């Protein structure tokens, strides 16, 4: 008999269980032999958050309500920072706020269409350890 610590149980020899919430769960196996003798073992398992990140490769800040803001989307990352640079290497946008995206302006003026370089830094889990990640790429501003 398996108890997975999240309210789920199984009597299968090799069961599967899916945890929806990152946390530490106590898994218990109760084994019974042919004579009815029982033995129990319990072990904790820690489910860490999975993270993903999606960065669009183009946006159209034309005020139509569709793709007007360049903003990565993600789950379960920490200490977010993004910078955007024009073709001369001048930083035109920076943010530590994951809910704030770039509207295609710099110093209250519309930036020209073209390719812009972004640098993204954040922390995310890998093998139960919080790691620093650095990504770069380009986004096409379409006017």
Tab-separated table of N, CA, C and O in Angstrom, residues 2 10-15 29:
chain	number	residue	atom	x	y	z
A	2	UNK	N	0.598	2.150	-0.913
A	2	UNK	CA	1.349	3.400	-1.006
A	2	UNK	C	0.474	4.553	-0.525
A	2	UNK	O	-0.695	4.633	-0.885
A	10	UNK	N	-2.314	4.093	-3.458
A	10	UNK	CA	-2.303	3.076	-4.505
A	10	UNK	C	-1.927	1.729	-3.903
A	10	UNK	O	-1.211	1.657	-2.905
A	11	UNK	N	-2.414	0.665	-4.539
A	11	UNK	CA	-2.008	-0.697	-4.168
A	11	UNK	C	-1.209	-1.345	-5.292
A	11	UNK	O	-0.907	-2.530	-5.222
A	12	UNK	N	-0.850	-0.573	-6.319
A	12	UNK	CA	-0.031	-1.094	-7.417
A	12	UNK	C	1.409	-1.302	-6.943
A	12	UNK	O	1.892	-0.596	-6.049
A	13	UNK	N	2.099	-2.236	-7.585
A	13	UNK	CA	3.495	-2.497	-7.237
A	13	UNK	C	4.374	-1.322	-7.655
A	13	UNK	O	5.273	-0.906	-6.924
A	14	UNK	N	4.137	-0.769	-8.853
A	14	UNK	CA	4.921	0.361	-9.372
A	14	UNK	C	3.969	1.505	-9.740
A	14	UNK	O	3.701	1.743	-10.913
A	15	UNK	N	3.462	2.225	-8.749
A	15	UNK	CA	2.474	3.268	-9.033
A	15	UNK	C	3.110	4.568	-9.531
A	15	UNK	O	4.316	4.776	-9.407
A	29	UNK	N	5.290	3.493	2.277
A	29	UNK	CA	5.011	2.181	1.698
A	29	UNK	C	4.787	1.212	2.849
A	29	UNK	O	5.623	1.092	3.746
